[in-house]
Tab-separated table of N, CA and C in Angstrom:
chain	number	residue	atom	x	y	z
A	26	UNK	N	26.446	34.233	-43.874
A	26	UNK	CA	25.527	35.346	-44.056
A	26	UNK	C	25.353	36.109	-42.741
A	27	UNK	N	25.183	35.361	-41.649
A	27	UNK	CA	24.988	35.962	-40.335
A	27	UNK	C	26.206	36.795	-39.934
A	28	UNK	N	27.398	36.255	-40.178
A	28	UNK	CA	28.618	36.969	-39.829
A	28	UNK	C	28.847	38.181	-40.727
A	29	UNK	N	28.441	38.073	-41.963
A	29	UNK	CA	28.571	39.203	-42.889
A	29	UNK	C	27.708	40.364	-42.430
A	30	UNK	N	26.485	40.093	-42.012
A	30	UNK	CA	25.602	41.146	-41.518
A	30	UNK	C	26.146	41.762	-40.232
A	31	UNK	N	26.674	40.931	-39.356
A	31	UNK	CA	27.255	41.422	-38.117
A	31	UNK	C	28.460	42.318	-38.404
A	32	UNK	N	29.315	41.886	-39.300
A	32	UNK	CA	30.483	42.668	-39.672
A	32	UNK	C	30.067	43.989	-40.314
A	33	UNK	N	29.081	43.970	-41.168
A	33	UNK	CA	28.570	45.177	-41.799
A	33	UNK	C	27.989	46.133	-40.758
A	34	UNK	N	27.263	45.611	-39.785
A	34	UNK	CA	26.697	46.436	-38.730
A	34	UNK	C	27.798	47.103	-37.905
A	35	UNK	N	28.804	46.338	-37.506
A	35	UNK	CA	29.911	46.886	-36.713
A	35	UNK	C	30.656	47.940	-37.511
A	36	UNK	N	30.895	47.684	-38.770
A	36	UNK	CA	31.600	48.634	-39.631
A	36	UNK	C	30.804	49.933	-39.781
A	37	UNK	N	29.507	49.828	-40.006
A	37	UNK	CA	28.669	51.001	-40.234
A	37	UNK	C	28.488	51.849	-38.979
A	38	UNK	N	28.482	51.241	-37.811
A	38	UNK	CA	28.247	51.993	-36.581
A	38	UNK	C	29.543	52.454	-35.908
A	39	UNK	N	30.689	52.096	-36.446
A	39	UNK	CA	31.948	52.468	-35.810
A	39	UNK	C	32.408	53.875	-36.178
A	40	UNK	N	31.801	54.465	-37.178
A	40	UNK	CA	32.200	55.804	-37.588
A	40	UNK	C	31.408	56.859	-36.827
A	41	UNK	N	32.087	57.914	-36.444
A	41	UNK	CA	31.408	59.036	-35.805
A	41	UNK	C	31.149	60.093	-36.864
A	42	UNK	N	30.059	60.820	-36.745
A	42	UNK	CA	29.779	61.845	-37.743
A	42	UNK	C	30.826	62.950	-37.680
A	43	UNK	N	31.112	63.576	-38.811
A	43	UNK	CA	32.116	64.633	-38.806
A	43	UNK	C	31.681	65.832	-37.967
A	44	UNK	N	32.674	66.538	-37.477
A	44	UNK	CA	32.409	67.742	-36.682
A	44	UNK	C	31.714	68.763	-37.572
A	45	UNK	N	30.570	69.274	-37.144
A	45	UNK	CA	29.855	70.246	-37.961
A	45	UNK	C	29.885	71.644	-37.354
A	46	UNK	N	30.095	71.762	-36.053
A	46	UNK	CA	30.170	73.066	-35.400
A	46	UNK	C	31.566	73.260	-34.832
A	47	UNK	N	32.065	74.481	-34.971
A	47	UNK	CA	33.375	74.829	-34.447
A	47	UNK	C	33.272	76.170	-33.734
A	48	UNK	N	34.333	76.563	-33.078
A	48	UNK	CA	34.357	77.822	-32.338
A	48	UNK	C	35.474	78.692	-32.889
A	49	UNK	N	35.179	79.974	-33.018
A	49	UNK	CA	36.174	80.916	-33.499
A	49	UNK	C	36.170	82.154	-32.604
A	50	UNK	N	37.274	82.853	-32.612
A	50	UNK	CA	37.349	84.122	-31.893
A	50	UNK	C	36.646	85.160	-32.763
A	51	UNK	N	35.822	85.973	-32.156
A	51	UNK	CA	35.033	86.935	-32.903
A	51	UNK	C	35.810	88.122	-33.446
A	52	UNK	N	37.095	88.222	-33.143
A	52	UNK	CA	37.880	89.362	-33.634
A	52	UNK	C	38.180	89.210	-35.119
A	53	UNK	N	38.491	90.315	-35.762
A	53	UNK	CA	38.738	90.292	-37.205
A	53	UNK	C	40.070	89.644	-37.569
A	54	UNK	N	40.974	89.483	-36.627
A	54	UNK	CA	42.277	88.896	-36.917
A	54	UNK	C	42.349	87.395	-36.701
A	55	UNK	N	41.232	86.750	-36.455
A	55	UNK	CA	41.240	85.309	-36.180
A	55	UNK	C	41.754	84.540	-37.396
A	56	UNK	N	42.567	83.523	-37.127
A	56	UNK	CA	43.139	82.702	-38.194
A	56	UNK	C	42.824	81.224	-38.033
A	57	UNK	N	42.330	80.842	-36.861
A	57	UNK	CA	42.114	79.427	-36.553
A	57	UNK	C	40.687	79.171	-36.089
A	58	UNK	N	40.230	77.933	-36.273
A	58	UNK	CA	38.977	77.493	-35.670
A	58	UNK	C	39.298	76.388	-34.674
A	59	UNK	N	38.395	76.171	-33.748
A	59	UNK	CA	38.623	75.252	-32.633
A	59	UNK	C	37.464	74.278	-32.511
A	60	UNK	N	37.766	73.030	-32.203
A	60	UNK	CA	36.737	72.000	-32.071
A	60	UNK	C	36.014	72.081	-30.735
A	61	UNK	N	36.717	72.587	-29.718
A	61	UNK	CA	36.129	72.698	-28.378
A	61	UNK	C	36.179	74.153	-27.927
A	62	UNK	N	35.134	74.584	-27.274
A	62	UNK	CA	35.082	75.954	-26.768
A	62	UNK	C	36.136	76.175	-25.676
A	63	UNK	N	36.584	75.098	-25.072
A	63	UNK	CA	37.571	75.187	-23.999
A	63	UNK	C	39.008	75.037	-24.506
A	64	UNK	N	39.212	75.031	-25.799
A	64	UNK	CA	40.557	74.897	-26.363
A	64	UNK	C	41.447	76.028	-25.847
A	65	UNK	N	42.674	75.698	-25.470
A	65	UNK	CA	43.544	76.733	-24.919
A	65	UNK	C	43.992	77.738	-25.976
A	66	UNK	N	43.802	77.409	-27.243
A	66	UNK	CA	44.094	78.366	-28.309
A	66	UNK	C	43.154	79.561	-28.274
A	67	UNK	N	42.000	79.409	-27.660
A	67	UNK	CA	41.039	80.516	-27.542
A	67	UNK	C	41.312	81.390	-26.323
A	68	UNK	N	42.280	81.023	-25.495
A	68	UNK	CA	42.534	81.783	-24.268
A	68	UNK	C	43.044	83.196	-24.546
A	69	UNK	N	43.631	83.412	-25.699
A	69	UNK	CA	44.140	84.749	-26.024
A	69	UNK	C	43.111	85.593	-26.773
A	70	UNK	N	41.936	85.056	-27.000
A	70	UNK	CA	40.878	85.794	-27.702
A	70	UNK	C	40.391	86.948	-26.823
A	71	UNK	N	40.460	88.147	-27.334
A	71	UNK	CA	40.036	89.340	-26.591
A	71	UNK	C	38.601	89.742	-26.933
A	72	UNK	N	37.958	88.952	-27.758
A	72	UNK	CA	36.586	89.202	-28.168
A	72	UNK	C	35.732	88.028	-27.694
A	73	UNK	N	34.487	87.981	-28.118
A	73	UNK	CA	33.640	86.850	-27.747
A	73	UNK	C	33.963	85.624	-28.590
A	74	UNK	N	33.705	84.450	-28.047
A	74	UNK	CA	33.852	83.207	-28.785
A	74	UNK	C	32.543	82.938	-29.515
A	75	UNK	N	32.649	82.639	-30.803
A	75	UNK	CA	31.470	82.463	-31.646
A	75	UNK	C	31.400	81.022	-32.130
A	76	UNK	N	30.225	80.413	-32.007
A	76	UNK	CA	29.995	79.066	-32.537
A	76	UNK	C	29.500	79.220	-33.973
A	77	UNK	N	30.123	78.501	-34.890
A	77	UNK	CA	29.760	78.586	-36.302
A	77	UNK	C	29.925	77.216	-36.939
A	78	UNK	N	29.587	77.106	-38.199
A	78	UNK	CA	29.735	75.828	-38.894
A	78	UNK	C	31.171	75.675	-39.391
A	79	UNK	N	31.604	74.449	-39.496
A	79	UNK	CA	32.937	74.161	-40.009
A	79	UNK	C	33.078	74.714	-41.419
A	80	UNK	N	32.056	74.539	-42.214
A	80	UNK	CA	32.090	75.008	-43.604
A	80	UNK	C	32.275	76.522	-43.670
A	81	UNK	N	31.579	77.248	-42.813
A	81	UNK	CA	31.694	78.704	-42.805
A	81	UNK	C	33.090	79.132	-42.330
A	82	UNK	N	33.614	78.479	-41.322
A	82	UNK	CA	34.949	78.806	-40.816
A	82	UNK	C	36.006	78.579	-41.902
A	83	UNK	N	35.893	77.468	-42.593
A	83	UNK	CA	36.841	77.181	-43.666
A	83	UNK	C	36.660	78.154	-44.821
A	84	UNK	N	35.427	78.569	-45.068
A	84	UNK	CA	35.153	79.558	-46.105
A	84	UNK	C	35.787	80.912	-45.794
A	85	UNK	N	35.979	81.194	-44.522
A	85	UNK	CA	36.641	82.439	-44.105
A	85	UNK	C	38.163	82.310	-44.163
A	86	UNK	N	38.644	81.134	-44.544
A	86	UNK	CA	40.082	80.907	-44.647
A	86	UNK	C	40.736	80.474	-43.346
A	87	UNK	N	39.923	80.123	-42.343
A	87	UNK	CA	40.463	79.685	-41.060
A	87	UNK	C	40.910	78.228	-41.150
A	88	UNK	N	41.945	77.900	-40.394
A	88	UNK	CA	42.446	76.535	-40.352
A	88	UNK	C	42.366	76.010	-38.918
A	89	UNK	N	42.486	74.704	-38.769
A	89	UNK	CA	42.366	74.067	-37.455
A	89	UNK	C	43.496	74.514	-36.531
A	90	UNK	N	43.156	74.811	-35.316
A	90	UNK	CA	44.118	75.217	-34.287
A	90	UNK	C	45.130	74.094	-34.050
A	91	UNK	N	46.364	74.439	-33.855
A	91	UNK	CA	47.421	73.455	-33.624
A	91	UNK	C	47.273	72.685	-32.328
A	92	UNK	N	46.544	73.233	-31.363
A	92	UNK	CA	46.339	72.523	-30.104
A	92	UNK	C	45.292	71.421	-30.249
A	93	UNK	N	44.533	71.425	-31.313
A	93	UNK	CA	43.417	70.480	-31.482
A	93	UNK	C	43.834	69.124	-32.042
A	94	UNK	N	44.939	69.033	-32.750
A	94	UNK	CA	45.275	67.752	-33.369
A	94	UNK	C	46.164	66.889	-32.549
C-alpha cells in the first residue's frame, strides 16, 4: 500500500502542465506560433511579437515553428 501511494505520487507529479501561452508575429502573414519569445523563428518578424493563447493561435490556423521541436 505504501509503495502504491508513493508510485502514484511520483506518477502524478512527473507531468508538466501543457503550454498555454505562445508567441506569434503580429503581421498578417504569420503562419507559425512559438513556445519561446526568443525563438529564432521570430527573428524575421518585422512587426511586434504578440503573446497569445495556444488555443487562439491554433484557431488562426498557425502551426508550431520548426525550430521549436
